[in-house]
Amino acid sequence: MQIKVDPSVIGQTRWYEYVVRFLFGGLITAVAGSIAKKFGAGIGGLFLAFPAIFPASATLIEKHEKQKKEEKGLRGMRRGREAASVDAAGSVMGSVGLLVFALIVWQFAPRYSTFMVLTGATVAWLTVSVLIWHVRKRA
Amino acid sequence: MSQILVRFLVGGAVVSAFAVVGDLLKPKSFAGLFGAAPSVALATLGLTVVTEGASYAATEARSMMAGAIAFTAYASFVSWVMMRYKLKALLVTICSIPLWLGVAFGLWYIWLR
């Protein structure tokens, strides 16, 4: 299956849906910082991998897929659920990359420049996630 | 207070950016990879290094590994439930958050405390 960029999705998303994700993202980042301040880095660090906007994104995918089906005069409930499920399965693969990201930051942050470590860790997250996705598609 | 505001604004922007990239991509299983992007970590760790130091950020990253494993469990459960039962995505994703909390804090207690 080929990877494609579909810009039409931008038009389907309402302005308040962007706002909701911004608020959730901002909120969890601020809360993660406050938790770390109050309970220490050990507890605060857990929240760096909190599924911050997962509910908002899954709901959006479900809604968009449902709408697409309904525009064709079909019931889209099942399609919407399936799309959200497939998206979540993709996130499972991405979460392995997230683990690698954390491992790299843990090991290298005290020794190298922050920019270099975060850039390297992000590239590693993407590489590992995409590799797993490819292996799963071929299997 | 100003630090919380900066975290909020940077976090909102980074999380939204990854979410938009995910929206644009097809197939959905590939787009889903971006649902587990290190967006909160990217928004937080740079600031943490500046304010608390690199060792503190490294400790946070060590705990983040437990959070990432919890994320795997959470997303697997959501995917399975959404495919198997006729439930709304919002209900499933919100009601499954305790699973993330349980796995993350459980791992922290056993492994990192």
mmCIF file of C-alpha atoms in Angstrom:
data_model
loop_
_atom_site.group_PDB
_atom_site.id
_atom_site.type_symbol
_atom_site.label_atom_id
_atom_site.label_comp_id
_atom_site.label_asym_id
_atom_site.label_seq_id
_atom_site.Cartn_x
_atom_site.Cartn_y
_atom_site.Cartn_z
ATOM 1 C CA MET A 1 0.000 0.000 0.000
ATOM 2 C CA GLN A 2 1.344 3.393 -1.012
ATOM 3 C CA ILE A 3 1.708 6.283 1.415
ATOM 4 C CA LYS A 4 -0.208 9.348 0.192
ATOM 5 C CA VAL A 5 -0.768 12.925 1.267
ATOM 6 C CA ASP A 6 -4.443 13.938 1.116
ATOM 7 C CA PRO A 7 -4.841 17.737 1.593
ATOM 8 C CA SER A 8 -8.652 17.517 1.243
ATOM 9 C CA VAL A 9 -8.809 16.493 4.923
ATOM 10 C CA ILE A 10 -7.841 20.041 5.907
ATOM 11 C CA GLY A 11 -11.137 21.320 4.494
ATOM 12 C CA GLN A 12 -13.137 18.644 6.330
ATOM 13 C CA THR A 13 -11.771 19.671 9.707
ATOM 14 C CA ARG A 14 -13.646 22.493 11.452
ATOM 15 C CA TRP A 15 -11.770 25.335 13.118
ATOM 16 C CA TYR A 16 -12.953 24.308 16.589
ATOM 17 C CA GLU A 17 -11.544 20.810 16.051
ATOM 18 C CA TYR A 18 -8.083 22.363 15.626
ATOM 19 C CA VAL A 19 -8.708 24.487 18.737
ATOM 20 C CA VAL A 20 -9.709 21.408 20.787
ATOM 21 C CA ARG A 21 -6.490 19.625 19.856
ATOM 22 C CA PHE A 22 -4.412 22.714 20.588
ATOM 23 C CA LEU A 23 -6.049 23.032 24.016
ATOM 24 C CA PHE A 24 -5.614 19.339 24.866
ATOM 25 C CA GLY A 25 -1.984 19.390 23.707
ATOM 26 C CA GLY A 26 -1.220 22.570 25.607
ATOM 27 C CA LEU A 27 -3.037 21.386 28.702
ATOM 28 C CA ILE A 28 -1.273 18.033 28.990
ATOM 29 C CA THR A 29 2.133 19.664 28.363
ATOM 30 C CA ALA A 30 1.485 22.221 31.117
ATOM 31 C CA VAL A 31 0.081 19.541 33.450
ATOM 32 C CA ALA A 32 3.076 17.232 32.798
ATOM 33 C CA GLY A 33 5.388 20.093 33.826
ATOM 34 C CA SER A 34 3.373 20.821 36.978
ATOM 35 C CA ILE A 35 3.251 17.134 37.961
ATOM 36 C CA ALA A 36 7.035 16.898 37.554
ATOM 37 C CA LYS A 37 7.461 19.998 39.758
ATOM 38 C CA LYS A 38 5.193 18.636 42.480
ATOM 39 C CA PHE A 39 6.021 14.897 42.430
ATOM 40 C CA GLY A 40 9.454 14.816 40.790
ATOM 41 C CA ALA A 41 10.875 13.884 37.393
ATOM 42 C CA GLY A 42 10.157 10.167 37.888
ATOM 43 C CA ILE A 43 6.376 10.644 37.979
ATOM 44 C CA GLY A 44 6.306 13.670 35.653
ATOM 45 C CA GLY A 45 8.204 11.768 32.955
ATOM 46 C CA LEU A 46 5.411 9.194 32.654
ATOM 47 C CA PHE A 47 3.153 11.921 31.273
ATOM 48 C CA LEU A 48 5.523 12.694 28.394
ATOM 49 C CA ALA A 49 3.964 9.622 26.751
ATOM 50 C CA PHE A 50 0.382 10.358 27.793
ATOM 51 C CA PRO A 51 -2.122 9.806 24.957
ATOM 52 C CA ALA A 52 -2.879 13.542 25.011
ATOM 53 C CA ILE A 53 -4.920 14.048 21.882
ATOM 54 C CA PHE A 54 -5.694 10.423 21.121
ATOM 55 C CA PRO A 55 -9.403 10.723 22.075
ATOM 56 C CA ALA A 56 -9.828 13.911 20.009
ATOM 57 C CA SER A 57 -8.037 12.448 16.967
ATOM 58 C CA ALA A 58 -9.869 9.100 17.080
ATOM 59 C CA THR A 59 -13.214 10.895 17.343
ATOM 60 C CA LEU A 60 -12.306 13.099 14.397
ATOM 61 C CA ILE A 61 -11.321 10.121 12.219
ATOM 62 C CA GLU A 62 -14.511 8.280 13.135
ATOM 63 C CA LYS A 63 -16.605 11.359 12.281
ATOM 64 C CA HIS A 64 -14.875 12.050 8.944
ATOM 65 C CA GLU A 65 -15.122 8.451 7.751
ATOM 66 C CA LYS A 66 -18.795 8.307 8.795
ATOM 67 C CA GLN A 67 -19.505 11.550 6.908
ATOM 68 C CA LYS A 68 -17.797 10.237 3.761
ATOM 69 C CA LYS A 69 -20.027 7.138 3.738
ATOM 70 C CA GLU A 70 -23.180 9.110 4.504
ATOM 71 C CA GLU A 71 -22.478 11.506 1.602
ATOM 72 C CA LYS A 72 -22.752 8.419 -0.627
ATOM 73 C CA GLY A 73 -26.094 7.545 0.977
ATOM 74 C CA LEU A 74 -24.667 4.721 3.088
ATOM 75 C CA ARG A 75 -24.586 4.225 6.848
ATOM 76 C CA GLY A 76 -21.085 4.973 8.030
ATOM 77 C CA MET A 77 -21.044 3.920 11.670
ATOM 78 C CA ARG A 78 -19.134 0.694 11.076
ATOM 79 C CA ARG A 79 -16.670 2.316 8.663
ATOM 80 C CA GLY A 80 -16.008 5.092 11.174
ATOM 81 C CA ARG A 81 -15.301 2.618 13.969
ATOM 82 C CA GLU A 82 -13.031 0.537 11.753
ATOM 83 C CA ALA A 83 -11.044 3.603 10.648
ATOM 84 C CA ALA A 84 -10.529 4.646 14.285
ATOM 85 C CA SER A 85 -9.436 1.090 15.109
ATOM 86 C CA VAL A 86 -6.915 1.000 12.235
ATOM 87 C CA ASP A 87 -5.570 4.405 13.299
ATOM 88 C CA ALA A 88 -5.121 3.096 16.853
ATOM 89 C CA ALA A 89 -3.285 0.037 15.480
ATOM 90 C CA GLY A 90 -0.924 2.463 13.730
ATOM 91 C CA SER A 91 -0.375 4.227 17.037
ATOM 92 C CA VAL A 92 0.632 0.900 18.601
ATOM 93 C CA MET A 93 3.512 0.780 16.079
ATOM 94 C CA GLY A 94 4.311 4.443 16.710
ATOM 95 C CA SER A 95 4.474 3.784 20.442
ATOM 96 C CA VAL A 96 7.407 1.392 19.930
ATOM 97 C CA GLY A 97 9.180 4.310 18.261
ATOM 98 C CA LEU A 98 8.182 6.440 21.257
ATOM 99 C CA LEU A 99 9.951 3.963 23.539
ATOM 100 C CA VAL A 100 13.114 4.265 21.413
ATOM 101 C CA PHE A 101 12.809 8.087 21.555
ATOM 102 C CA ALA A 102 12.730 7.981 25.362
ATOM 103 C CA LEU A 103 15.616 5.513 25.517
ATOM 104 C CA ILE A 104 17.821 7.780 23.377
ATOM 105 C CA VAL A 105 17.001 10.909 25.413
ATOM 106 C CA TRP A 106 17.624 9.024 28.679
ATOM 107 C CA GLN A 107 21.005 7.758 27.503
ATOM 108 C CA PHE A 108 22.339 10.811 25.666
ATOM 109 C CA ALA A 109 20.739 13.957 27.175
ATOM 110 C CA PRO A 110 23.366 14.381 29.923
ATOM 111 C CA ARG A 111 26.276 14.055 27.470
ATOM 112 C CA TYR A 112 25.311 15.829 24.253
ATOM 113 C CA SER A 113 23.573 19.040 23.156
ATOM 114 C CA THR A 114 19.807 19.087 23.696
ATOM 115 C CA PHE A 115 19.097 20.027 20.089
ATOM 116 C CA MET A 116 21.180 17.145 18.772
ATOM 117 C CA VAL A 117 19.660 14.604 21.165
ATOM 118 C CA LEU A 118 16.043 15.658 20.507
ATOM 119 C CA THR A 119 16.600 15.744 16.738
ATOM 120 C CA GLY A 120 18.286 12.332 16.769
ATOM 121 C CA ALA A 121 15.591 10.856 19.002
ATOM 122 C CA THR A 122 12.813 12.213 16.752
ATOM 123 C CA VAL A 123 14.480 10.757 13.642
ATOM 124 C CA ALA A 124 14.832 7.435 15.493
ATOM 125 C CA TRP A 125 11.122 7.538 16.496
ATOM 126 C CA LEU A 126 10.082 8.068 12.870
ATOM 127 C CA THR A 127 12.513 5.486 11.472
ATOM 128 C CA VAL A 128 11.537 2.754 13.939
ATOM 129 C CA SER A 129 7.808 3.470 13.554
ATOM 130 C CA VAL A 130 7.923 3.461 9.734
ATOM 131 C CA LEU A 131 10.090 0.317 9.686
ATOM 132 C CA ILE A 132 7.619 -1.565 11.905
ATOM 133 C CA TRP A 133 4.742 -0.331 9.741
ATOM 134 C CA HIS A 134 6.493 -1.633 6.587
ATOM 135 C CA VAL A 135 7.287 -4.998 8.166
ATOM 136 C CA ARG A 136 3.646 -5.348 9.317
ATOM 137 C CA LYS A 137 2.346 -4.478 5.835
ATOM 138 C CA ARG A 138 4.581 -7.068 4.194
ATOM 139 C CA ALA A 139 3.721 -9.823 6.688
ATOM 140 C CA MET B 1 3.095 31.043 35.918
ATOM 141 C CA SER B 2 4.846 32.302 32.785
ATOM 142 C CA GLN B 3 6.608 28.945 32.453
ATOM 143 C CA ILE B 4 3.254 27.116 32.537
ATOM 144 C CA LEU B 5 1.936 29.480 29.871
ATOM 145 C CA VAL B 6 4.989 28.877 27.676
ATOM 146 C CA ARG B 7 4.596 25.106 28.113
ATOM 147 C CA PHE B 8 0.891 25.415 27.244
ATOM 148 C CA LEU B 9 1.531 27.415 24.061
ATOM 149 C CA VAL B 10 4.525 25.373 22.880
ATOM 150 C CA GLY B 11 2.751 22.108 23.756
ATOM 151 C CA GLY B 12 -0.427 23.113 21.945
ATOM 152 C CA ALA B 13 1.518 24.103 18.839
ATOM 153 C CA VAL B 14 3.732 20.988 18.683
ATOM 154 C CA VAL B 15 0.885 18.552 19.410
ATOM 155 C CA SER B 16 -1.341 20.264 16.803
ATOM 156 C CA ALA B 17 1.438 20.172 14.192
ATOM 157 C CA PHE B 18 1.936 16.411 14.561
ATOM 158 C CA ALA B 19 -1.849 15.893 14.538
ATOM 159 C CA VAL B 20 -2.213 17.816 11.253
ATOM 160 C CA VAL B 21 0.587 15.770 9.640
ATOM 161 C CA GLY B 22 -1.237 12.623 10.756
ATOM 162 C CA ASP B 23 -4.515 13.941 9.278
ATOM 163 C CA LEU B 24 -2.918 14.487 5.880
ATOM 164 C CA LEU B 25 -1.484 10.993 5.509
ATOM 165 C CA LYS B 26 -3.016 7.866 4.079
ATOM 166 C CA PRO B 27 -3.469 4.950 4.722
ATOM 167 C CA LYS B 28 -4.940 5.345 8.189
ATOM 168 C CA SER B 29 -2.633 2.738 9.738
ATOM 169 C CA PHE B 30 0.342 4.884 8.646
ATOM 170 C CA ALA B 31 -1.300 8.113 9.816
ATOM 171 C CA GLY B 32 -1.807 6.407 13.172
ATOM 172 C CA LEU B 33 1.957 6.413 13.724
ATOM 173 C CA PHE B 34 1.628 10.168 14.343
ATOM 174 C CA GLY B 35 -0.902 9.520 17.111
ATOM 175 C CA ALA B 36 2.112 8.270 19.081
ATOM 176 C CA ALA B 37 4.441 11.106 18.092
ATOM 177 C CA PRO B 38 6.724 12.418 20.848
ATOM 178 C CA SER B 39 4.928 15.784 20.716
ATOM 179 C CA VAL B 40 4.496 16.412 24.462
ATOM 180 C CA ALA B 41 8.075 15.252 25.069
ATOM 181 C CA LEU B 42 9.473 17.574 22.397
ATOM 182 C CA ALA B 43 7.532 20.506 23.820
ATOM 183 C CA THR B 44 8.645 19.725 27.375
ATOM 184 C CA LEU B 45 12.190 18.354 27.324
ATOM 185 C CA GLY B 46 13.878 21.378 25.732
ATOM 186 C CA LEU B 47 12.411 23.668 28.397
ATOM 187 C CA THR B 48 13.225 21.167 31.139
ATOM 188 C CA VAL B 49 16.901 21.066 30.149
ATOM 189 C CA VAL B 50 17.038 24.882 30.314
ATOM 190 C CA THR B 51 15.261 25.191 33.674
ATOM 191 C CA GLU B 52 16.225 21.986 35.551
ATOM 192 C CA GLY B 53 19.274 20.602 33.753
ATOM 193 C CA ALA B 54 20.034 17.661 31.478
ATOM 194 C CA SER B 55 20.133 15.014 34.238
ATOM 195 C CA TYR B 56 16.602 15.942 35.314
ATOM 196 C CA ALA B 57 15.437 15.653 31.679
ATOM 197 C CA ALA B 58 17.154 12.257 31.408
ATOM 198 C CA THR B 59 15.265 11.042 34.511
ATOM 199 C CA GLU B 60 12.012 12.207 32.915
ATOM 200 C CA ALA B 61 12.927 10.345 29.711
ATOM 201 C CA ARG B 62 13.610 7.164 31.701
ATOM 202 C CA SER B 63 10.085 7.319 33.122
ATOM 203 C CA MET B 64 8.760 8.174 29.678
ATOM 204 C CA MET B 65 9.755 4.637 28.622
ATOM 205 C CA ALA B 66 7.183 3.277 31.081
ATOM 206 C CA GLY B 67 4.656 5.761 29.683
ATOM 207 C CA ALA B 68 5.418 4.571 26.143
ATOM 208 C CA ILE B 69 4.849 0.916 27.100
ATOM 209 C CA ALA B 70 1.562 2.000 28.703
ATOM 210 C CA PHE B 71 0.727 3.798 25.441
ATOM 211 C CA THR B 72 1.261 0.511 23.534
ATOM 212 C CA ALA B 73 -1.145 -1.277 25.884
ATOM 213 C CA TYR B 74 -3.679 1.578 25.674
ATOM 214 C CA ALA B 75 -3.666 1.883 21.858
ATOM 215 C CA SER B 76 -3.805 -1.934 21.421
ATOM 216 C CA PHE B 77 -6.820 -2.110 23.720
ATOM 217 C CA VAL B 78 -8.598 0.794 21.975
ATOM 218 C CA SER B 79 -7.955 -0.764 18.543
ATOM 219 C CA TRP B 80 -9.274 -4.149 19.685
ATOM 220 C CA VAL B 81 -12.410 -2.743 21.349
ATOM 221 C CA MET B 82 -13.233 -0.447 18.398
ATOM 222 C CA MET B 83 -13.020 -3.381 15.967
ATOM 223 C CA ARG B 84 -14.969 -5.800 18.149
ATOM 224 C CA TYR B 85 -17.713 -3.738 19.759
ATOM 225 C CA LYS B 86 -20.170 -1.121 18.499
ATOM 226 C CA LEU B 87 -18.953 1.681 20.715
ATOM 227 C CA LYS B 88 -18.132 5.341 19.984
ATOM 228 C CA ALA B 89 -14.474 6.307 19.678
ATOM 229 C CA LEU B 90 -14.759 9.071 22.293
ATOM 230 C CA LEU B 91 -16.262 6.696 24.876
ATOM 231 C CA VAL B 92 -13.652 3.984 24.271
ATOM 232 C CA THR B 93 -10.638 6.308 24.226
ATOM 233 C CA ILE B 94 -11.675 8.217 27.369
ATOM 234 C CA CYS B 95 -12.749 5.132 29.343
ATOM 235 C CA SER B 96 -9.449 3.404 28.484
ATOM 236 C CA ILE B 97 -7.299 6.175 30.026
ATOM 237 C CA PRO B 98 -7.267 4.327 33.423
ATOM 238 C CA LEU B 99 -5.551 1.457 31.587
ATOM 239 C CA TRP B 100 -2.731 3.826 30.561
ATOM 240 C CA LEU B 101 -2.513 5.169 34.117
ATOM 241 C CA GLY B 102 -2.493 1.655 35.606
ATOM 242 C CA VAL B 103 0.234 0.312 33.304
ATOM 243 C CA ALA B 104 2.371 3.473 33.522
ATOM 244 C CA PHE B 105 2.245 3.752 37.335
ATOM 245 C CA GLY B 106 2.492 -0.042 37.722
ATOM 246 C CA LEU B 107 5.699 -0.127 35.661
ATOM 247 C CA TRP B 108 7.065 2.893 37.498
ATOM 248 C CA TYR B 109 6.382 1.210 40.862
ATOM 249 C CA ILE B 110 7.938 -2.127 39.870
ATOM 250 C CA TRP B 111 10.802 -0.932 37.698
ATOM 251 C CA LEU B 112 11.723 2.698 38.312
ATOM 252 C CA ARG B 113 10.771 3.654 41.875
#
